[in-house]
mmCIF file of C-alpha atoms and ligand atoms in Angstrom:
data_model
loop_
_atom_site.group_PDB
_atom_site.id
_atom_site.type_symbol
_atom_site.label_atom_id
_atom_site.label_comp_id
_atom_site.label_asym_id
_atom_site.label_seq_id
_atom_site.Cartn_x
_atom_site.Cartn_y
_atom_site.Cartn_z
ATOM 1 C CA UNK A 1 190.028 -8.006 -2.039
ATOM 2 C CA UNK A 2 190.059 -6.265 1.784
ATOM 3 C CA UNK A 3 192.644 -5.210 3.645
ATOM 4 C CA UNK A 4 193.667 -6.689 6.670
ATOM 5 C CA UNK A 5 196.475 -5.187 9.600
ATOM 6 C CA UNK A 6 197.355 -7.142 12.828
ATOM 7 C CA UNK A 7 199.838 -5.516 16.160
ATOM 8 C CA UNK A 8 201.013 -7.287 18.611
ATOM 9 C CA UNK A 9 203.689 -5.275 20.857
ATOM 10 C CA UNK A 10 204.011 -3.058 23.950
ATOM 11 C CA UNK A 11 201.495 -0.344 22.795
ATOM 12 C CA UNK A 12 197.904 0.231 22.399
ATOM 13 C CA UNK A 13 197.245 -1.933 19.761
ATOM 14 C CA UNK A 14 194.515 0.835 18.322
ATOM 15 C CA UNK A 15 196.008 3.292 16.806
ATOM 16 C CA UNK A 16 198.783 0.823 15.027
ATOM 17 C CA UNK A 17 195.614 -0.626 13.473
ATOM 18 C CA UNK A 18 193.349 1.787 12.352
ATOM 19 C CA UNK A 19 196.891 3.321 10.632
ATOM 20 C CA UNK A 20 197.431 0.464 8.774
ATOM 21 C CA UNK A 21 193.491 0.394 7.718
ATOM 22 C CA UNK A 22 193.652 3.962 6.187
ATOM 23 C CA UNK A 23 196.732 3.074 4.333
ATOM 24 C CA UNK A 24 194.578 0.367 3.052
ATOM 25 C CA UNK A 25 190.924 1.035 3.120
ATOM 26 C CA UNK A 26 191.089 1.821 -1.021
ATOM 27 C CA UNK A 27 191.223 -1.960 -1.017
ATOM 28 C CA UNK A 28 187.820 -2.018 0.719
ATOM 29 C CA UNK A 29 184.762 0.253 1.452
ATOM 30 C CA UNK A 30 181.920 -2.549 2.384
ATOM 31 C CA UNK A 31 182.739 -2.143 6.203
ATOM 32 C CA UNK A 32 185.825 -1.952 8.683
ATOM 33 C CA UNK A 33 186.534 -3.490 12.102
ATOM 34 C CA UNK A 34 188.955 -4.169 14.502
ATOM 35 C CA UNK A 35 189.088 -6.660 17.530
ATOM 36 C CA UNK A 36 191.219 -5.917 20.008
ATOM 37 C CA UNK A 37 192.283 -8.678 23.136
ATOM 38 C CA UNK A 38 192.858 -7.235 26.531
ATOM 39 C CA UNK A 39 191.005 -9.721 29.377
ATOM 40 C CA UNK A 40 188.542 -10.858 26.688
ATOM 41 C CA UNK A 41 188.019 -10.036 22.757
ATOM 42 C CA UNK A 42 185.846 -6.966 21.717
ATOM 43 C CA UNK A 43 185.006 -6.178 18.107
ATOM 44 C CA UNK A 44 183.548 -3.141 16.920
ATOM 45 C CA UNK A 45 182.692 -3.185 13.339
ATOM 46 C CA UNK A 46 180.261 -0.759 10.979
ATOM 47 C CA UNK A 47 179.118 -0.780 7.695
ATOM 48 C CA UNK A 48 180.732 1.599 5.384
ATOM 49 C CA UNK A 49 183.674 3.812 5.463
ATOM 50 C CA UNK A 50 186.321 3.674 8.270
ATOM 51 C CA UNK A 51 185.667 6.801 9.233
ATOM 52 C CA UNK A 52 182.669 5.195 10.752
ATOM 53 C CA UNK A 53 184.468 3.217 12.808
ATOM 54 C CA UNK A 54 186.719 5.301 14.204
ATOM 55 C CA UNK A 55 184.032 7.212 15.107
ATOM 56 C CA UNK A 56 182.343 5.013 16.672
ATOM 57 C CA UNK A 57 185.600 3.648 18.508
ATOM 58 C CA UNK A 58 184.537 7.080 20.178
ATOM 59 C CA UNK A 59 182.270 5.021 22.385
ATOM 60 C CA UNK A 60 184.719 2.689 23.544
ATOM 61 C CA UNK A 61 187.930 2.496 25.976
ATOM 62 C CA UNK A 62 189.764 -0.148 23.914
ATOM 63 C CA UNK A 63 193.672 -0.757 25.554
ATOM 64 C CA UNK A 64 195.154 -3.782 24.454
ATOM 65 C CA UNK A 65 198.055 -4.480 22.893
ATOM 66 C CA UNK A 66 197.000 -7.384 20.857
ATOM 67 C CA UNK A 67 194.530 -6.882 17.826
ATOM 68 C CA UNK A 68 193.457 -7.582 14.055
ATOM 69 C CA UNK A 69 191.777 -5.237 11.361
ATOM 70 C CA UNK A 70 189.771 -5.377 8.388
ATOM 71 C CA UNK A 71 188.510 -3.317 5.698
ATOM 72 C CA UNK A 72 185.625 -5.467 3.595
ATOM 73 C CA UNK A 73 185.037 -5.872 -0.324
ATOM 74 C CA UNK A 74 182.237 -8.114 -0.311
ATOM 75 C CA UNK A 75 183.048 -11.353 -2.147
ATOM 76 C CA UNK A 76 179.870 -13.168 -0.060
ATOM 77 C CA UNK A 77 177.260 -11.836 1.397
ATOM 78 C CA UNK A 78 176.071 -8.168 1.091
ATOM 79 C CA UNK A 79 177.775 -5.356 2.974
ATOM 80 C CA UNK A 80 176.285 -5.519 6.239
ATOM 81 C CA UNK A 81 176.985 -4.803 10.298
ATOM 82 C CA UNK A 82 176.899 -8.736 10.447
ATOM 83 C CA UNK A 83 179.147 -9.285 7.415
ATOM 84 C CA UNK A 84 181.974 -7.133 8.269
ATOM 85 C CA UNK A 85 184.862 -8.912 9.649
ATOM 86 C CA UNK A 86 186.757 -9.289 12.339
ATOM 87 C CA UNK A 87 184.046 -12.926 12.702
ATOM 88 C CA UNK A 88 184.679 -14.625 16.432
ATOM 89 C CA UNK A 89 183.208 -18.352 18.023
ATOM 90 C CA UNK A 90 180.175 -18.583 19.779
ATOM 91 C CA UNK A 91 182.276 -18.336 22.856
ATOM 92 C CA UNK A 92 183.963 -15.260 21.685
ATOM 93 C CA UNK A 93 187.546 -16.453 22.543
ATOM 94 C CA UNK A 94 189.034 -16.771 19.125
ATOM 95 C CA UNK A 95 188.913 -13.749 16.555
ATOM 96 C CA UNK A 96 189.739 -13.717 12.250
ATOM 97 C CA UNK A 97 189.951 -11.684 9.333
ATOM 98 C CA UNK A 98 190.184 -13.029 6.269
ATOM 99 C CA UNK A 99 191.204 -11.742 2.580
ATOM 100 C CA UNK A 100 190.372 -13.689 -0.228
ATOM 101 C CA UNK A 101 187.800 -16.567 -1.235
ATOM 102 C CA UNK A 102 187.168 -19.981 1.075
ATOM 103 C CA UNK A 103 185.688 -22.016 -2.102
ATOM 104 C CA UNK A 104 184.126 -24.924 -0.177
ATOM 105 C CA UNK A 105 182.641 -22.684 2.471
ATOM 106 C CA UNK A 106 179.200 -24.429 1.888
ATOM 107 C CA UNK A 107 179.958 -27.704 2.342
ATOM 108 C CA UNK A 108 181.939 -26.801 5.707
ATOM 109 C CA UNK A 109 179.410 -24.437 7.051
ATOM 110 C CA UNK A 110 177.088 -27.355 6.822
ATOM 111 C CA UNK A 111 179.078 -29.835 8.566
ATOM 112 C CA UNK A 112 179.919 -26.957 11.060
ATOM 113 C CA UNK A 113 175.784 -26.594 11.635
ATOM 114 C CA UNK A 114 175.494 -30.154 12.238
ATOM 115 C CA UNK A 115 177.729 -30.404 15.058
ATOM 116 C CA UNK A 116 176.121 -27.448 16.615
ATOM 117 C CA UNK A 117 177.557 -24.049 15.609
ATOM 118 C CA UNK A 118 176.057 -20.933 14.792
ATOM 119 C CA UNK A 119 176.299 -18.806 12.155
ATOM 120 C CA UNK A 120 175.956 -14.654 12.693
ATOM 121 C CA UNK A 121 177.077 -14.032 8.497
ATOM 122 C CA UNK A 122 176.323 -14.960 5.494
ATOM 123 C CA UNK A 123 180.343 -15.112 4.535
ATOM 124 C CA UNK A 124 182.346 -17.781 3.524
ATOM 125 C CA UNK A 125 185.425 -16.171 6.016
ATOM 126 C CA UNK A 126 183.041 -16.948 9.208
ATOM 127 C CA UNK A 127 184.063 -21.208 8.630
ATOM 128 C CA UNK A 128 187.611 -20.776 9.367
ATOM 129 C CA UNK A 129 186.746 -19.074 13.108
ATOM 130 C CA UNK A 130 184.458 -22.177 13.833
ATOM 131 C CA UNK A 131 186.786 -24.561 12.034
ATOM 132 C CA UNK A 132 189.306 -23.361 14.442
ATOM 133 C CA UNK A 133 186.898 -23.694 17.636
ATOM 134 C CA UNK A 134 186.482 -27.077 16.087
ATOM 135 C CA UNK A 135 189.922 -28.084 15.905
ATOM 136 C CA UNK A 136 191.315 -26.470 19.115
ATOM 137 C CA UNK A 137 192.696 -28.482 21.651
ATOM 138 C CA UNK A 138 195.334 -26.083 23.403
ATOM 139 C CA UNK A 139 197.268 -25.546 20.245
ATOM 140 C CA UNK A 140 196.099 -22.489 18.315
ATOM 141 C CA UNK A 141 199.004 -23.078 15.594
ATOM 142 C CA UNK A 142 197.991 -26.952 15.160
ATOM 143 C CA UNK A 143 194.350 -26.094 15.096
ATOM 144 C CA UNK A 144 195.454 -23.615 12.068
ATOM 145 C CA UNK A 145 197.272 -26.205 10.478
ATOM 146 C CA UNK A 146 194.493 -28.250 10.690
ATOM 147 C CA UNK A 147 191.526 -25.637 9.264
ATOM 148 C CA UNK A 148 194.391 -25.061 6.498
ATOM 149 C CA UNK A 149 193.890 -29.046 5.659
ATOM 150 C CA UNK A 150 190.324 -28.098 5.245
ATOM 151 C CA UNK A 151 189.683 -25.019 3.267
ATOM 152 C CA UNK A 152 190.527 -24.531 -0.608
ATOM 153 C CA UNK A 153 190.440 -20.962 -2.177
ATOM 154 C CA UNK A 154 192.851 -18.274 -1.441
ATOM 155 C CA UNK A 155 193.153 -16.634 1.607
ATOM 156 C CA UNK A 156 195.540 -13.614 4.122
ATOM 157 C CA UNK A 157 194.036 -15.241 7.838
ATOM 158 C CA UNK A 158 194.739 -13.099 11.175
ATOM 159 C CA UNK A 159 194.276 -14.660 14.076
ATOM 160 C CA UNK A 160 193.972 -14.449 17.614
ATOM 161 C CA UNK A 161 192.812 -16.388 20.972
ATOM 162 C CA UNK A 162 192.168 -15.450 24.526
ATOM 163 C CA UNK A 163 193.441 -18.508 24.864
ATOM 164 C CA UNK A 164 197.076 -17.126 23.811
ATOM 165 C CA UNK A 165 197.126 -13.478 24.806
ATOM 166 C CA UNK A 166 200.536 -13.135 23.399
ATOM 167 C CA UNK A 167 200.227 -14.311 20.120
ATOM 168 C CA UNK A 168 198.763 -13.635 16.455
ATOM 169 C CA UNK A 169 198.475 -16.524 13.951
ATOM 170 C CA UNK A 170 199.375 -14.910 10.196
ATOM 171 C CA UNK A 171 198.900 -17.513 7.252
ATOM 172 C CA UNK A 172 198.920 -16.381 3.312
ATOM 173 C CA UNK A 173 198.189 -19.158 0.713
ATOM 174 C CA UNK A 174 201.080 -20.074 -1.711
HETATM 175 N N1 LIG B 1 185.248 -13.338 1.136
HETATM 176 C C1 LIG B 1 185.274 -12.493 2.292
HETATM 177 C C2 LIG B 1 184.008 -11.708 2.468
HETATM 178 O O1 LIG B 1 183.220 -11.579 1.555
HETATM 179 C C3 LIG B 1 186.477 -11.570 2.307
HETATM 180 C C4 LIG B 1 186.361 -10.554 1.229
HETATM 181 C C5 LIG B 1 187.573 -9.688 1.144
HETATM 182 O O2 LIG B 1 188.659 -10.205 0.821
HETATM 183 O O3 LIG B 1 187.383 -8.475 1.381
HETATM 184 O O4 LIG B 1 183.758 -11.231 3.539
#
């Protein structure tokens, strides 16, 4: 269980976020972070309560008005700096959070090795962002599609691209 908030408007995306992370940081103590898109992705996530992050937000100048949230109960992997969601590629250009379970996560992080991507967690959520890198060809709604083909459990996805600086891609399982 986590909870997860996403903006995308005319405002700093920010505030919107860490709002709708208090409202639902009960659902999650493990860690909290946010990645916000203005020319390029940065994430800022910390271990622990959200209070540390918005402290810690302190030290940064973030003013974009496209971003994702996340407040973490671990389901895999301990609560850690490098477990804490948002989870981005290797070429930080495509961001996630993710609620829920991704029940084949070992099998695809294996095949995900082999063709040459690394790992920074030791979640199951950190698949779908390389998945995605995987899959995209331009299209960052097909390339969803596609991961969606791929992973079984249950899952609330966020996501967002450089590559679309106007767009956030929300899925929920059925
Ligand atoms: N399974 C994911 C993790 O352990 C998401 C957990 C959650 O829903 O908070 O990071």
């Amino acid at each position: 269980m986590c909870g997860i908030t996403a903006y995308c408007g005319k405002d700093n995306a920010l505030p919107f976020l860490i709002q709708g992370l208090e409202k639902l940081e009960y659902r999650g103590y493990d860690s909290a972070g946010v990645t916000i898109l203005d020319k390029t992705l940065t994430t800022v996530k910390c271990k622990g309560r959200l209070q540390l992050l918005v402290e810690e937000l302190q030290n940064y100048n973030l003013n974009g008005h496209i971003g994702i949230g996340h407040t973490r109960w671990a389901t895999h992997g301990v609560p850690s700096h490098l477990n804490s969601h948002p989870h981005t590629n290797d070429k930080n250009t495509i961001s996630i959070v993710h609620n829920g379970i991704i029940e084949n996560y070992r099998e695809l992080k294996e095949e995900l090795v082999d063709y040459g991507y690394h790992f920074q967690s030791e979640t199951d959520s950190e698949v779908v962002v390389h998945l995605l890198d995987y899959y995209y060809d331009g299209d960052l709604l097909k390339a969803t599609q596609k991961v969606l083909k791929r992973i079984e459990g249950s899952y609330a996805l966020c996501i967002i691209s450089t590559m679309h600086k106007d767009e956030i891609i929300v899925n929920f399982d059925e």
